[in-house]
């Protein structure tokens, strides 16, 4: 095991450990836990066996194989950010609807109070 | 001077038409109309707007979009027609809250006007005419002259690209009939942030839209909420361009 493998292996181990702890402490919903578990496992594999990237890269005819890893990670991150924005839009819509309902209910209560007076 | 005289002539002819129309407008009809006033920090103008609407005898509802000045304090003892948002959600969501209220209370026609004093409630009767005569589903109080030159150029391109045959795309002084209100509250239009072009893009092919010329006063107090900074103008422009491109083919 060379020095590079020790560093990448150590970093991937930390990432996998953080993900494991977050899942264990119910900080992530099941669907996100699945996504991050896959990320954690992939990080461990690539961290301890970085030569995999070189092999895949050379098989695909990529001149500088580490760039393949960066491209794949960027694509994954982009997909994740877009899905997060979709979910955020959905949440904002739900929050707006809830706030509107609360405002209307408050008005109804006030109207009832005025009727009683 | 010439401009002043032509404004006076327009106002006089408008007052005469209003008088004729007022005689025709029955009390029952008035009771089926709700004026929605979205409000955010309008402590200087809100009282006058309410006074003018009450003078005309219309039902109204103020949607207070979490104002943090004395707006609520000023009107608290004068009216109970107020709905308070728990936090700020923008003018369009305030109008949507008003639509939900109007729908719940079974109003047939809804008028929306700003609380900043730019929209003179005296024009309400004029805007109602095409709806009552069933000539249109949505009526826009139009005064395109008020826009700055860059706004005119921008809206000229948007208008032509989107196929909107409307001169004043940003006027918030509008009248909607019940058919439109039902459609709006059951559609995903709560995703919008602004009440102008996006709303019209959603509605343009489904409903008849008509413009009625009015005079929109200049702001005497405060700043426009949408165009108060370069960043906000840029955000509005970009959102509008994206919406226009995405909704261009909607039927």
CSV table of C-alpha atoms in Angstrom, one decimal:
chain,number,residue,atom,x,y,z
A,1,UNK,CA,0.0,0.0,0.0
A,2,UNK,CA,1.6,3.3,-1.1
A,3,UNK,CA,1.3,6.7,0.6
A,4,UNK,CA,-1.4,7.9,-1.9
A,5,UNK,CA,-3.6,4.9,-1.1
A,6,UNK,CA,-3.3,5.5,2.6
A,7,UNK,CA,-4.4,9.1,2.2
A,8,UNK,CA,-7.3,8.4,-0.1
A,9,UNK,CA,-8.3,5.3,1.9
A,10,UNK,CA,-8.3,7.4,5.2
A,11,UNK,CA,-10.4,10.2,3.6
A,12,UNK,CA,-12.9,7.8,2.2
A,13,UNK,CA,-13.1,6.0,5.6
A,14,UNK,CA,-13.9,9.3,7.3
A,15,UNK,CA,-16.6,10.1,4.7
A,16,UNK,CA,-18.2,6.6,5.0
A,17,UNK,CA,-18.1,6.9,8.8
A,18,UNK,CA,-19.8,10.3,8.8
A,19,UNK,CA,-22.5,9.0,6.5
A,20,UNK,CA,-22.9,5.8,8.7
A,21,UNK,CA,-23.3,7.9,11.8
A,22,UNK,CA,-25.8,10.3,10.2
A,23,UNK,CA,-27.9,7.3,9.0
A,24,UNK,CA,-27.7,5.6,12.5
A,25,UNK,CA,-28.8,8.8,14.3
A,26,UNK,CA,-31.8,9.2,11.9
A,27,UNK,CA,-30.5,12.5,10.5
A,28,UNK,CA,-31.3,11.3,7.0
A,29,UNK,CA,-34.6,10.1,5.5
A,30,UNK,CA,-34.5,6.6,4.1
A,31,UNK,CA,-34.3,7.7,0.4
A,32,UNK,CA,-31.4,10.0,1.1
A,33,UNK,CA,-29.7,7.3,3.3
A,34,UNK,CA,-29.7,5.0,0.2
A,35,UNK,CA,-28.1,7.7,-1.9
A,36,UNK,CA,-25.4,8.5,0.7
A,37,UNK,CA,-24.8,4.8,1.5
A,38,UNK,CA,-24.0,4.2,-2.2
A,39,UNK,CA,-21.7,7.3,-2.1
A,40,UNK,CA,-20.0,6.0,1.0
A,41,UNK,CA,-19.4,2.5,-0.5
A,42,UNK,CA,-18.1,4.0,-3.7
A,43,UNK,CA,-15.8,6.3,-1.8
A,44,UNK,CA,-14.4,3.4,0.2
A,45,UNK,CA,-13.8,1.3,-3.0
A,46,UNK,CA,-12.1,4.1,-4.9
A,47,UNK,CA,-10.2,5.3,-1.8
A,48,UNK,CA,-8.6,1.9,-1.1
A,49,UNK,CA,-8.2,0.8,-4.8
A,50,UNK,CA,-7.6,4.1,-6.7
A,51,UNK,CA,-6.1,2.1,-9.6
A,52,UNK,CA,-9.6,1.1,-10.6
A,53,UNK,CA,-10.0,4.7,-12.0
A,54,UNK,CA,-6.8,4.3,-14.0
A,55,UNK,CA,-8.0,1.0,-15.5
A,56,UNK,CA,-11.5,2.3,-16.4
A,57,UNK,CA,-9.9,5.5,-17.8
A,58,UNK,CA,-7.4,3.8,-20.0
A,59,UNK,CA,-10.1,1.3,-21.2
A,60,UNK,CA,-12.2,4.3,-22.2
A,61,UNK,CA,-9.2,5.9,-23.9
A,62,UNK,CA,-9.0,8.8,-21.6
A,63,UNK,CA,-5.5,10.4,-21.7
A,64,UNK,CA,-5.5,11.5,-18.0
A,65,UNK,CA,-7.7,9.0,-16.1
A,66,UNK,CA,-8.1,11.0,-12.8
A,67,UNK,CA,-10.3,13.5,-14.8
A,68,UNK,CA,-12.8,10.7,-15.2
A,69,UNK,CA,-13.3,10.6,-11.5
A,70,UNK,CA,-13.8,14.3,-11.3
A,71,UNK,CA,-16.3,14.3,-14.1
A,72,UNK,CA,-18.4,11.5,-12.6
A,73,UNK,CA,-18.4,13.2,-9.2
A,74,UNK,CA,-19.5,16.5,-10.8
A,75,UNK,CA,-22.3,14.8,-12.7
A,76,UNK,CA,-23.5,13.1,-9.4
A,77,UNK,CA,-23.3,16.5,-7.6
A,78,UNK,CA,-25.3,18.3,-10.3
A,79,UNK,CA,-28.0,15.6,-10.2
A,80,UNK,CA,-28.1,15.9,-6.5
A,81,UNK,CA,-28.4,19.7,-6.5
A,82,UNK,CA,-31.1,19.7,-9.2
A,83,UNK,CA,-33.2,17.2,-7.2
A,84,UNK,CA,-32.6,19.3,-4.1
A,85,UNK,CA,-34.0,22.4,-5.8
A,86,UNK,CA,-37.0,20.4,-7.1
A,87,UNK,CA,-37.7,19.3,-3.5
A,88,UNK,CA,-37.1,22.8,-2.2
A,89,UNK,CA,-39.6,24.2,-4.7
A,90,UNK,CA,-42.1,21.6,-3.6
A,91,UNK,CA,-41.5,22.5,0.1
A,92,UNK,CA,-41.8,26.3,-0.6
A,93,UNK,CA,-45.2,25.6,-2.3
A,94,UNK,CA,-46.4,23.6,0.7
A,95,UNK,CA,-45.2,26.2,3.2
A,96,UNK,CA,-47.0,28.9,1.2
A,97,UNK,CA,-50.2,26.9,1.1
A,98,UNK,CA,-50.0,26.2,4.9
A,99,UNK,CA,-49.3,29.8,5.7
A,100,UNK,CA,-52.3,30.9,3.6
A,101,UNK,CA,-54.5,28.3,5.3
A,102,UNK,CA,-53.3,29.6,8.8
A,103,UNK,CA,-54.1,33.2,7.7
A,104,UNK,CA,-57.6,32.3,6.5
A,105,UNK,CA,-58.3,30.3,9.7
A,106,UNK,CA,-57.1,33.1,11.9
A,107,UNK,CA,-59.5,35.5,10.0
A,108,UNK,CA,-62.3,33.0,10.6
A,109,UNK,CA,-61.6,32.8,14.3
A,110,UNK,CA,-61.5,36.7,14.5
A,111,UNK,CA,-64.8,36.9,12.7
A,112,UNK,CA,-66.4,34.4,15.2
A,113,UNK,CA,-65.0,36.5,18.1
A,114,UNK,CA,-66.5,39.6,16.6
A,115,UNK,CA,-69.9,37.8,16.2
A,116,UNK,CA,-69.9,36.8,19.9
A,117,UNK,CA,-69.2,40.4,21.0
B,1,UNK,CA,-49.8,72.2,-20.0
B,2,UNK,CA,-51.2,70.3,-22.9
B,3,UNK,CA,-50.7,67.0,-21.1
B,4,UNK,CA,-52.5,68.4,-18.0
B,5,UNK,CA,-55.5,69.5,-20.1
B,6,UNK,CA,-55.8,66.1,-21.8
B,7,UNK,CA,-55.6,64.4,-18.4
B,8,UNK,CA,-58.5,66.6,-17.2
B,9,UNK,CA,-60.6,65.8,-20.2
B,10,UNK,CA,-60.0,62.1,-19.7
B,11,UNK,CA,-60.9,62.3,-16.1
B,12,UNK,CA,-64.1,64.3,-16.8
B,13,UNK,CA,-65.3,61.9,-19.4
B,14,UNK,CA,-64.4,59.0,-17.1
B,15,UNK,CA,-66.4,60.6,-14.3
B,16,UNK,CA,-69.4,61.0,-16.6
B,17,UNK,CA,-69.2,57.4,-17.7
B,18,UNK,CA,-68.9,56.3,-14.0
B,19,UNK,CA,-72.0,58.2,-13.1
B,20,UNK,CA,-74.0,56.5,-15.8
B,21,UNK,CA,-72.6,53.1,-14.8
B,22,UNK,CA,-73.2,53.7,-11.1
B,23,UNK,CA,-76.9,54.2,-11.7
B,24,UNK,CA,-77.0,50.8,-13.5
B,25,UNK,CA,-75.0,49.0,-10.8
B,26,UNK,CA,-77.3,47.4,-8.3
B,27,UNK,CA,-76.5,46.9,-4.7
B,28,UNK,CA,-76.7,43.1,-5.2
B,29,UNK,CA,-74.1,43.3,-7.8
B,30,UNK,CA,-71.8,45.4,-5.6
B,31,UNK,CA,-72.1,42.8,-2.9
B,32,UNK,CA,-70.8,40.1,-5.2
B,33,UNK,CA,-67.5,42.0,-5.8
B,34,UNK,CA,-64.5,41.8,-3.6
B,35,UNK,CA,-61.5,44.2,-3.7
B,36,UNK,CA,-58.3,42.6,-2.7
B,37,UNK,CA,-55.5,44.9,-1.4
B,38,UNK,CA,-52.1,43.2,-0.9
B,39,UNK,CA,-50.2,45.3,1.6
B,40,UNK,CA,-46.6,45.4,2.7
B,41,UNK,CA,-45.4,48.4,4.7
B,42,UNK,CA,-47.8,51.0,3.4
B,43,UNK,CA,-48.5,52.9,6.6
B,44,UNK,CA,-48.7,56.3,4.7
B,45,UNK,CA,-51.2,55.3,2.1
B,46,UNK,CA,-53.3,52.4,3.3
B,47,UNK,CA,-55.9,54.6,5.2
B,48,UNK,CA,-56.7,56.7,2.2
B,49,UNK,CA,-57.0,53.6,-0.1
B,50,UNK,CA,-59.5,52.0,2.4
B,51,UNK,CA,-61.4,55.3,2.7
B,52,UNK,CA,-61.8,55.6,-1.1
B,53,UNK,CA,-63.0,52.0,-1.5
B,54,UNK,CA,-65.5,52.4,1.4
B,55,UNK,CA,-66.7,55.5,-0.3
B,56,UNK,CA,-67.5,53.5,-3.4
B,57,UNK,CA,-69.3,50.9,-1.3
B,58,UNK,CA,-67.3,47.8,-2.2
B,59,UNK,CA,-66.4,44.9,0.0
B,60,UNK,CA,-62.7,44.6,0.5
B,61,UNK,CA,-60.0,42.5,2.1
B,62,UNK,CA,-56.6,43.7,3.1
B,63,UNK,CA,-53.9,41.0,2.9
B,64,UNK,CA,-51.1,42.1,5.2
B,65,UNK,CA,-48.0,40.4,4.0
B,66,UNK,CA,-46.2,40.6,7.4
B,67,UNK,CA,-45.7,44.3,7.4
B,68,UNK,CA,-43.2,45.5,10.0
B,69,UNK,CA,-44.2,49.2,10.0
B,70,UNK,CA,-47.4,50.8,11.5
B,71,UNK,CA,-49.7,49.5,8.7
B,72,UNK,CA,-51.7,47.2,10.9
B,73,UNK,CA,-51.8,49.6,13.8
B,74,UNK,CA,-53.2,52.3,11.6
B,75,UNK,CA,-56.1,50.2,10.3
B,76,UNK,CA,-56.8,47.9,13.3
B,77,UNK,CA,-59.5,50.1,14.7
B,78,UNK,CA,-61.0,51.0,11.3
B,79,UNK,CA,-61.6,47.7,9.8
B,80,UNK,CA,-61.8,43.9,10.5
B,81,UNK,CA,-61.4,43.1,6.9
B,82,UNK,CA,-57.8,42.0,7.2
B,83,UNK,CA,-55.9,38.8,6.8
B,84,UNK,CA,-52.4,38.6,8.2
B,85,UNK,CA,-49.7,36.4,6.7
B,86,UNK,CA,-47.4,34.9,9.3
B,87,UNK,CA,-44.3,35.8,7.2
B,88,UNK,CA,-43.6,37.7,3.9
B,89,UNK,CA,-44.6,35.8,0.8
B,90,UNK,CA,-44.8,38.5,-1.8
B,91,UNK,CA,-47.6,40.4,-3.6
B,92,UNK,CA,-48.7,37.5,-5.8
B,93,UNK,CA,-49.2,35.0,-2.9
B,94,UNK,CA,-51.1,37.8,-1.0
B,95,UNK,CA,-53.4,38.1,-4.0
B,96,UNK,CA,-53.8,34.3,-4.0
B,97,UNK,CA,-54.8,34.4,-0.3
B,98,UNK,CA,-57.4,36.9,-1.3
B,99,UNK,CA,-58.6,34.7,-4.1
B,100,UNK,CA,-59.0,31.8,-1.6
B,101,UNK,CA,-61.0,34.0,0.7
B,102,UNK,CA,-63.1,35.3,-2.2
B,103,UNK,CA,-63.8,31.7,-3.4
B,104,UNK,CA,-64.7,30.6,0.2
B,105,UNK,CA,-67.1,33.6,0.5
B,106,UNK,CA,-68.6,33.0,-2.9
B,107,UNK,CA,-67.7,36.3,-4.5
B,108,UNK,CA,-68.3,36.5,-8.2
B,109,UNK,CA,-65.8,39.2,-9.2
B,110,UNK,CA,-62.5,40.1,-7.7
B,111,UNK,CA,-60.6,43.4,-8.1
B,112,UNK,CA,-56.9,43.6,-7.2
B,113,UNK,CA,-55.3,47.0,-6.5
B,114,UNK,CA,-52.1,48.1,-4.8
B,115,UNK,CA,-52.1,49.8,-1.4
B,116,UNK,CA,-49.4,52.3,-2.4
B,117,UNK,CA,-52.0,54.8,-3.6
B,118,UNK,CA,-51.0,54.5,-7.3
B,119,UNK,CA,-54.3,52.8,-8.2
B,120,UNK,CA,-57.2,55.1,-7.8
B,121,UNK,CA,-60.3,53.2,-6.6
B,122,UNK,CA,-62.4,55.5,-8.6
B,123,UNK,CA,-61.5,53.5,-11.7
B,124,UNK,CA,-63.0,50.3,-10.3
B,125,UNK,CA,-66.4,50.9,-11.9
B,126,UNK,CA,-64.7,51.5,-15.3
B,127,UNK,CA,-62.8,48.2,-15.0
B,128,UNK,CA,-65.8,46.3,-14.0
B,129,UNK,CA,-67.8,47.2,-17.1
B,130,UNK,CA,-66.3,44.6,-19.6
B,131,UNK,CA,-66.7,41.8,-17.0
B,132,UNK,CA,-70.3,42.6,-16.2
B,133,UNK,CA,-71.0,43.0,-20.0
B,134,UNK,CA,-69.3,39.6,-20.4
B,135,UNK,CA,-66.8,41.0,-22.9
B,136,UNK,CA,-63.9,39.7,-20.9
B,137,UNK,CA,-62.8,37.4,-18.1
B,138,UNK,CA,-59.9,39.5,-17.0
B,139,UNK,CA,-59.6,43.3,-17.2
B,140,UNK,CA,-56.4,45.2,-16.8
B,141,UNK,CA,-56.2,48.8,-15.9
B,142,UNK,CA,-53.7,49.9,-18.4
B,143,UNK,CA,-51.2,52.8,-18.3
B,144,UNK,CA,-48.1,51.8,-20.3
B,145,UNK,CA,-46.8,55.4,-20.3
B,146,UNK,CA,-45.5,55.2,-16.8
B,147,UNK,CA,-42.7,52.7,-17.7
B,148,UNK,CA,-39.1,53.9,-18.1
B,149,UNK,CA,-37.5,53.5,-21.5
B,150,UNK,CA,-35.6,50.4,-20.6
B,151,UNK,CA,-38.8,48.8,-19.2
B,152,UNK,CA,-40.6,49.6,-22.5
B,153,UNK,CA,-37.9,48.0,-24.6
B,154,UNK,CA,-37.7,44.9,-22.4
B,155,UNK,CA,-41.5,44.4,-22.3
B,156,UNK,CA,-41.7,45.0,-26.1
B,157,UNK,CA,-39.5,42.0,-26.7
B,158,UNK,CA,-41.3,39.9,-24.0
B,159,UNK,CA,-44.7,40.8,-25.4
B,160,UNK,CA,-43.8,39.9,-29.0
B,161,UNK,CA,-41.9,36.7,-28.0
B,162,UNK,CA,-44.7,35.5,-25.8
B,163,UNK,CA,-47.5,36.5,-28.2
B,164,UNK,CA,-49.2,38.7,-25.5
B,165,UNK,CA,-51.3,41.4,-27.1
B,166,UNK,CA,-51.3,43.5,-24.0
B,167,UNK,CA,-49.8,46.9,-23.7
B,168,UNK,CA,-49.4,47.1,-19.9
B,169,UNK,CA,-48.0,43.8,-18.7
B,170,UNK,CA,-47.1,45.0,-15.2
B,171,UNK,CA,-50.3,46.7,-14.0
B,172,UNK,CA,-51.6,45.1,-10.8
B,173,UNK,CA,-54.9,46.9,-11.1
B,174,UNK,CA,-57.0,44.1,-12.5
B,175,UNK,CA,-60.4,42.5,-12.4
B,176,UNK,CA,-61.0,38.8,-12.6
B,177,UNK,CA,-64.3,36.9,-12.9
B,178,UNK,CA,-65.1,33.7,-10.9
B,179,UNK,CA,-64.2,31.4,-13.7
B,180,UNK,CA,-60.6,32.7,-13.6
B,181,UNK,CA,-60.4,32.7,-9.8
B,182,UNK,CA,-61.5,29.0,-9.8
B,183,UNK,CA,-58.8,28.2,-12.4
B,184,UNK,CA,-56.1,30.1,-10.6
B,185,UNK,CA,-56.6,28.5,-7.1
B,186,UNK,CA,-56.7,25.0,-8.7
B,187,UNK,CA,-53.6,25.5,-10.8
B,188,UNK,CA,-49.9,25.4,-9.8
B,189,UNK,CA,-49.7,29.2,-10.1
B,190,UNK,CA,-48.5,29.4,-6.5
B,191,UNK,CA,-45.1,28.7,-7.9
B,192,UNK,CA,-44.9,32.3,-9.3
B,193,UNK,CA,-43.3,35.1,-7.4
B,194,UNK,CA,-44.7,38.1,-9.4
B,195,UNK,CA,-48.2,39.0,-10.2
B,196,UNK,CA,-47.7,40.3,-13.7
B,197,UNK,CA,-46.3,38.6,-16.8
B,198,UNK,CA,-46.1,35.1,-15.4
B,199,UNK,CA,-49.8,35.2,-14.4
B,200,UNK,CA,-50.8,36.5,-17.8
B,201,UNK,CA,-48.8,33.7,-19.5
B,202,UNK,CA,-50.7,31.1,-17.6
B,203,UNK,CA,-54.1,32.7,-18.4
B,204,UNK,CA,-53.6,34.1,-21.9
B,205,UNK,CA,-55.0,31.2,-24.0
B,206,UNK,CA,-57.7,30.2,-21.6
B,207,UNK,CA,-59.4,33.5,-20.9
B,208,UNK,CA,-60.4,36.7,-22.7
B,209,UNK,CA,-58.2,39.5,-21.5
B,210,UNK,CA,-59.1,43.2,-22.1
B,211,UNK,CA,-57.3,46.4,-21.3
B,212,UNK,CA,-59.1,49.5,-20.1
B,213,UNK,CA,-57.1,52.8,-20.2
B,214,UNK,CA,-56.7,54.4,-16.8
B,215,UNK,CA,-54.2,56.8,-15.2
B,216,UNK,CA,-51.8,55.3,-12.7
B,217,UNK,CA,-50.5,57.9,-10.2
B,218,UNK,CA,-46.9,58.3,-9.4
B,219,UNK,CA,-45.7,56.9,-6.0
B,220,UNK,CA,-45.8,59.6,-3.4
B,221,UNK,CA,-44.1,57.5,-0.7
B,222,UNK,CA,-41.7,54.6,-0.5
B,223,UNK,CA,-40.2,52.5,-3.3
B,224,UNK,CA,-41.5,49.9,-5.6
B,225,UNK,CA,-41.0,46.4,-4.0
B,226,UNK,CA,-39.9,44.8,-7.3
B,227,UNK,CA,-37.7,47.5,-8.8
B,228,UNK,CA,-36.0,48.8,-5.7
B,229,UNK,CA,-32.5,47.7,-6.6
B,230,UNK,CA,-30.5,46.6,-9.7
B,231,UNK,CA,-30.3,43.0,-8.3
B,232,UNK,CA,-34.1,42.9,-8.0
B,233,UNK,CA,-34.6,44.3,-11.5
B,234,UNK,CA,-32.2,41.7,-12.9
B,235,UNK,CA,-33.9,38.9,-11.0
B,236,UNK,CA,-37.3,40.0,-12.3
B,237,UNK,CA,-36.0,40.2,-15.9
B,238,UNK,CA,-34.3,36.8,-15.8
B,239,UNK,CA,-37.3,35.1,-14.2
B,240,UNK,CA,-39.6,36.7,-16.7
B,241,UNK,CA,-37.4,35.6,-19.7
B,242,UNK,CA,-37.3,32.0,-18.4
B,243,UNK,CA,-41.1,32.0,-17.7
B,244,UNK,CA,-41.8,33.4,-21.2
B,245,UNK,CA,-39.7,30.8,-22.9
B,246,UNK,CA,-41.2,27.9,-20.9
B,247,UNK,CA,-44.8,29.0,-21.2
B,248,UNK,CA,-44.8,30.2,-24.8
B,249,UNK,CA,-46.5,27.1,-26.1
B,250,UNK,CA,-48.9,26.5,-23.3
B,251,UNK,CA,-52.5,26.2,-24.5
